[in-house]
């Protein structure tokens, strides 16, 4: 019994040492601060539409931290806008392999599947169903994802599922109306805080959203007039 206990104790010590070494090796291969630095540079280049430069920065970020899934997502977006749909889908697959409920990965998978070239009608049907499945999961995880809901409505409409499409469009409009109200309330708060410029900027954004969503703007225009005085 004593001998067995000693053996078990040695095994436990060996296992603990292995875990500590593994964690040390993992930590050494990861530089989060550097990764974030290159990621932010990539975002800046992406905003300027310097896609090749942005991709280089995001790739460098991944060299420092392979777990930075949003860097993979940004590279997927770049492939998408360059119409490199196969590469974009491969990059999204990396994200979903690590986290199957990554809403950004699921949404962009659906966008890619929707626009990528299809071999035939059967292939188109299969890819559309996959896109619908991805978008449905996005909305299960985040019911306020307007872009996912709008794309889902479009796919339902394309498949002549008009009742389902109508329900999604109406829900999306409700979300947009809520967003208008949120922007307006934020604008009023800024005004009360004496931040007139920020207040006007938020109200202008609210009016633009109202225009796009065809929401009644009379109340917003009255508030805007009061703020500008």
CSV table of C-alpha atoms in Angstrom, one decimal:
chain,number,residue,atom,x,y,z
A,1,UNK,CA,0.0,0.0,0.0
A,2,UNK,CA,2.8,2.4,0.9
A,3,UNK,CA,4.7,1.6,-2.3
A,4,UNK,CA,1.5,2.2,-4.4
A,5,UNK,CA,0.9,5.5,-2.6
A,6,UNK,CA,4.5,6.6,-3.4
A,7,UNK,CA,4.0,5.7,-7.1
A,8,UNK,CA,0.7,7.6,-7.3
A,9,UNK,CA,2.4,10.6,-5.6
A,10,UNK,CA,5.2,10.6,-8.2
A,11,UNK,CA,2.7,10.3,-11.0
A,12,UNK,CA,0.8,13.3,-9.6
A,13,UNK,CA,4.0,15.4,-9.3
A,14,UNK,CA,5.0,14.5,-12.9
A,15,UNK,CA,1.5,15.4,-14.2
A,16,UNK,CA,1.6,18.7,-12.3
A,17,UNK,CA,5.1,19.5,-13.8
A,18,UNK,CA,3.8,18.7,-17.3
A,19,UNK,CA,0.8,21.0,-16.9
A,20,UNK,CA,3.1,23.9,-15.6
A,21,UNK,CA,5.5,23.4,-18.5
A,22,UNK,CA,2.7,23.3,-21.0
A,23,UNK,CA,1.3,26.6,-19.7
A,24,UNK,CA,4.7,28.1,-19.7
A,25,UNK,CA,5.3,27.1,-23.4
A,26,UNK,CA,1.8,28.4,-24.3
A,27,UNK,CA,2.4,31.7,-22.6
A,28,UNK,CA,5.8,32.1,-24.3
A,29,UNK,CA,4.3,31.6,-27.7
A,30,UNK,CA,1.7,34.3,-27.1
A,31,UNK,CA,2.3,38.1,-26.9
A,32,UNK,CA,-1.1,39.7,-26.4
A,33,UNK,CA,0.1,43.2,-26.2
A,34,UNK,CA,2.0,43.0,-29.5
A,35,UNK,CA,-1.0,41.2,-31.1
A,36,UNK,CA,-3.3,44.0,-30.1
A,37,UNK,CA,-0.9,46.6,-31.4
A,38,UNK,CA,-0.8,45.1,-34.9
A,39,UNK,CA,-4.6,44.4,-34.7
A,40,UNK,CA,-5.3,48.1,-34.1
A,41,UNK,CA,-2.9,49.1,-37.0
A,42,UNK,CA,-4.8,46.7,-39.2
A,43,UNK,CA,-8.2,48.3,-38.2
A,44,UNK,CA,-6.8,51.7,-39.0
A,45,UNK,CA,-5.6,50.6,-42.5
A,46,UNK,CA,-8.9,48.8,-43.1
A,47,UNK,CA,-10.8,52.0,-42.3
A,48,UNK,CA,-8.6,53.8,-44.9
A,49,UNK,CA,-9.4,50.9,-47.3
A,50,UNK,CA,-5.8,49.9,-47.5
A,51,UNK,CA,-6.7,46.3,-47.6
A,52,UNK,CA,-3.3,44.7,-48.4
A,53,UNK,CA,-1.7,46.7,-45.6
A,54,UNK,CA,-4.5,45.8,-43.2
A,55,UNK,CA,-4.2,42.1,-44.0
A,56,UNK,CA,-0.4,42.2,-43.4
A,57,UNK,CA,-1.0,43.8,-39.9
A,58,UNK,CA,-3.8,41.3,-39.0
A,59,UNK,CA,-1.5,38.4,-40.1
A,60,UNK,CA,1.3,39.8,-37.9
A,61,UNK,CA,-1.1,40.1,-35.0
A,62,UNK,CA,-1.9,36.3,-35.4
A,63,UNK,CA,1.8,35.6,-35.4
A,64,UNK,CA,1.9,37.0,-31.9
A,65,UNK,CA,-1.4,35.5,-30.8
A,66,UNK,CA,-3.0,32.7,-32.8
A,67,UNK,CA,-6.2,32.9,-30.5
A,68,UNK,CA,-7.1,36.4,-31.7
A,69,UNK,CA,-10.2,35.3,-33.6
A,70,UNK,CA,-11.2,38.9,-34.6
A,71,UNK,CA,-8.0,39.1,-36.6
A,72,UNK,CA,-9.1,36.1,-38.6
A,73,UNK,CA,-12.5,37.7,-39.1
A,74,UNK,CA,-11.0,40.9,-40.4
A,75,UNK,CA,-8.9,38.9,-42.9
A,76,UNK,CA,-12.0,37.0,-43.9
A,77,UNK,CA,-13.7,40.4,-44.6
A,78,UNK,CA,-10.8,41.5,-46.7
A,79,UNK,CA,-10.9,38.3,-48.8
A,80,UNK,CA,-14.7,38.9,-49.2
A,81,UNK,CA,-14.3,42.4,-50.5
A,82,UNK,CA,-11.6,41.2,-52.9
A,83,UNK,CA,-14.1,38.6,-54.1
A,84,UNK,CA,-11.8,35.8,-52.8
A,85,UNK,CA,-14.7,33.9,-51.5
A,86,UNK,CA,-13.0,30.5,-51.0
A,87,UNK,CA,-10.3,32.1,-48.9
A,88,UNK,CA,-12.8,34.1,-47.0
A,89,UNK,CA,-14.8,30.9,-46.2
A,90,UNK,CA,-11.7,29.0,-45.1
A,91,UNK,CA,-10.8,31.8,-42.7
A,92,UNK,CA,-14.2,31.9,-41.2
A,93,UNK,CA,-14.0,28.1,-40.8
A,94,UNK,CA,-11.0,28.6,-38.6
A,95,UNK,CA,-13.0,30.9,-36.3
A,96,UNK,CA,-16.0,28.6,-36.1
A,97,UNK,CA,-13.7,25.6,-35.4
A,98,UNK,CA,-12.5,27.4,-32.3
A,99,UNK,CA,-15.8,28.9,-31.3
A,100,UNK,CA,-18.9,27.6,-33.1
A,101,UNK,CA,-21.0,30.4,-31.6
A,102,UNK,CA,-18.9,33.3,-32.8
A,103,UNK,CA,-21.6,35.6,-34.1
A,104,UNK,CA,-19.2,37.5,-36.4
A,105,UNK,CA,-18.0,34.3,-37.9
A,106,UNK,CA,-21.5,32.9,-38.4
A,107,UNK,CA,-22.8,36.2,-40.0
A,108,UNK,CA,-19.9,36.5,-42.4
A,109,UNK,CA,-20.2,32.8,-43.3
A,110,UNK,CA,-23.7,33.5,-44.3
A,111,UNK,CA,-22.7,36.6,-46.3
A,112,UNK,CA,-20.0,34.6,-48.1
A,113,UNK,CA,-22.2,31.7,-48.9
A,114,UNK,CA,-24.9,34.0,-50.3
A,115,UNK,CA,-22.6,35.7,-52.9
A,116,UNK,CA,-20.1,33.0,-53.8
A,117,UNK,CA,-20.4,31.4,-57.2
A,118,UNK,CA,-22.6,28.3,-57.3
A,119,UNK,CA,-22.0,25.2,-59.5
A,120,UNK,CA,-25.7,24.6,-60.2
A,121,UNK,CA,-29.2,25.1,-58.7
A,122,UNK,CA,-28.8,22.2,-56.3
A,123,UNK,CA,-25.5,23.7,-55.0
A,124,UNK,CA,-27.2,27.1,-54.7
A,125,UNK,CA,-30.1,25.6,-52.6
A,126,UNK,CA,-27.6,23.8,-50.3
A,127,UNK,CA,-25.5,26.9,-49.7
A,128,UNK,CA,-28.6,29.1,-49.1
A,129,UNK,CA,-29.8,26.6,-46.5
A,130,UNK,CA,-26.4,26.7,-44.8
A,131,UNK,CA,-26.6,30.5,-44.8
A,132,UNK,CA,-30.1,30.5,-43.3
A,133,UNK,CA,-28.9,28.1,-40.6
A,134,UNK,CA,-26.0,30.4,-39.7
A,135,UNK,CA,-28.2,33.5,-39.6
A,136,UNK,CA,-30.8,31.7,-37.5
A,137,UNK,CA,-28.1,30.8,-35.0
A,138,UNK,CA,-26.8,34.4,-34.9
A,139,UNK,CA,-30.3,35.6,-34.0
A,140,UNK,CA,-30.6,33.0,-31.3
A,141,UNK,CA,-27.4,34.3,-29.8
A,142,UNK,CA,-28.1,38.0,-30.5
A,143,UNK,CA,-31.7,38.9,-31.3
A,144,UNK,CA,-30.7,42.5,-32.0
A,145,UNK,CA,-28.4,41.7,-34.9
A,146,UNK,CA,-30.2,43.8,-37.5
A,147,UNK,CA,-27.8,42.9,-40.4
A,148,UNK,CA,-28.3,39.2,-39.8
A,149,UNK,CA,-32.1,39.6,-39.6
A,150,UNK,CA,-32.2,41.7,-42.8
A,151,UNK,CA,-30.1,39.1,-44.7
A,152,UNK,CA,-32.3,36.3,-43.4
A,153,UNK,CA,-35.4,38.1,-44.6
A,154,UNK,CA,-33.8,38.5,-48.0
A,155,UNK,CA,-33.0,34.8,-48.3
A,156,UNK,CA,-36.6,33.9,-47.2
A,157,UNK,CA,-37.9,36.2,-49.8
A,158,UNK,CA,-35.7,34.7,-52.5
A,159,UNK,CA,-37.1,31.2,-51.5
A,160,UNK,CA,-40.7,32.6,-51.8
A,161,UNK,CA,-41.1,32.2,-48.0
A,162,UNK,CA,-43.0,35.5,-47.9
A,163,UNK,CA,-44.6,35.1,-44.5
A,164,UNK,CA,-41.3,34.4,-42.8
A,165,UNK,CA,-39.6,37.2,-44.8
A,166,UNK,CA,-42.3,39.7,-43.7
A,167,UNK,CA,-41.9,38.7,-40.0
A,168,UNK,CA,-38.1,39.3,-40.2
A,169,UNK,CA,-38.4,42.6,-42.0
A,170,UNK,CA,-40.9,43.9,-39.5
A,171,UNK,CA,-38.8,42.9,-36.6
A,172,UNK,CA,-35.8,44.6,-38.2
A,173,UNK,CA,-37.8,47.8,-38.6
A,174,UNK,CA,-38.7,47.6,-34.9
A,175,UNK,CA,-35.0,47.3,-34.1
A,176,UNK,CA,-34.2,50.4,-36.2
A,177,UNK,CA,-36.9,52.4,-34.5
A,178,UNK,CA,-35.5,51.5,-31.1
A,179,UNK,CA,-32.1,52.6,-32.4
A,180,UNK,CA,-33.5,55.9,-33.5
A,181,UNK,CA,-35.0,56.5,-30.0
A,182,UNK,CA,-31.7,55.5,-28.4
A,183,UNK,CA,-29.7,58.0,-30.5
A,184,UNK,CA,-32.3,60.7,-29.8
A,185,UNK,CA,-32.2,60.1,-26.0
A,186,UNK,CA,-28.4,60.1,-26.1
A,187,UNK,CA,-28.5,63.4,-28.0
A,188,UNK,CA,-30.7,64.9,-25.3
A,189,UNK,CA,-28.4,63.6,-22.6
A,190,UNK,CA,-25.4,65.3,-24.3
A,191,UNK,CA,-27.4,68.5,-24.5
A,192,UNK,CA,-28.2,68.4,-20.7
A,193,UNK,CA,-24.5,67.8,-20.1
A,194,UNK,CA,-23.6,70.9,-22.1
A,195,UNK,CA,-22.1,69.0,-25.0
A,196,UNK,CA,-23.9,70.7,-27.8
A,197,UNK,CA,-21.7,69.4,-30.7
A,198,UNK,CA,-22.0,65.8,-29.6
A,199,UNK,CA,-25.8,66.3,-29.1
A,200,UNK,CA,-26.2,67.6,-32.6
A,201,UNK,CA,-24.1,64.8,-34.1
A,202,UNK,CA,-26.2,62.1,-32.4
A,203,UNK,CA,-29.5,63.8,-33.6
A,204,UNK,CA,-28.2,63.9,-37.1
A,205,UNK,CA,-27.4,60.2,-36.9
A,206,UNK,CA,-30.9,59.5,-35.6
A,207,UNK,CA,-32.4,61.5,-38.5
A,208,UNK,CA,-30.3,59.5,-41.0
A,209,UNK,CA,-31.4,56.2,-39.6
A,210,UNK,CA,-35.0,57.4,-39.5
A,211,UNK,CA,-34.7,58.4,-43.2
A,212,UNK,CA,-33.4,55.0,-44.1
A,213,UNK,CA,-36.0,53.1,-42.1
A,214,UNK,CA,-38.8,55.5,-43.2
A,215,UNK,CA,-39.6,56.3,-39.5
A,216,UNK,CA,-41.6,59.4,-38.7
A,217,UNK,CA,-39.1,62.3,-38.1
A,218,UNK,CA,-41.4,65.1,-36.8
A,219,UNK,CA,-40.5,64.5,-33.2
A,220,UNK,CA,-36.8,64.3,-34.0
A,221,UNK,CA,-36.9,67.5,-36.0
A,222,UNK,CA,-38.6,69.4,-33.1
A,223,UNK,CA,-35.9,68.1,-30.7
A,224,UNK,CA,-33.2,69.1,-33.2
A,225,UNK,CA,-34.6,72.6,-33.5
A,226,UNK,CA,-34.5,73.0,-29.7
A,227,UNK,CA,-30.9,71.7,-29.5
A,228,UNK,CA,-29.6,74.0,-32.2
A,229,UNK,CA,-31.0,77.1,-30.4
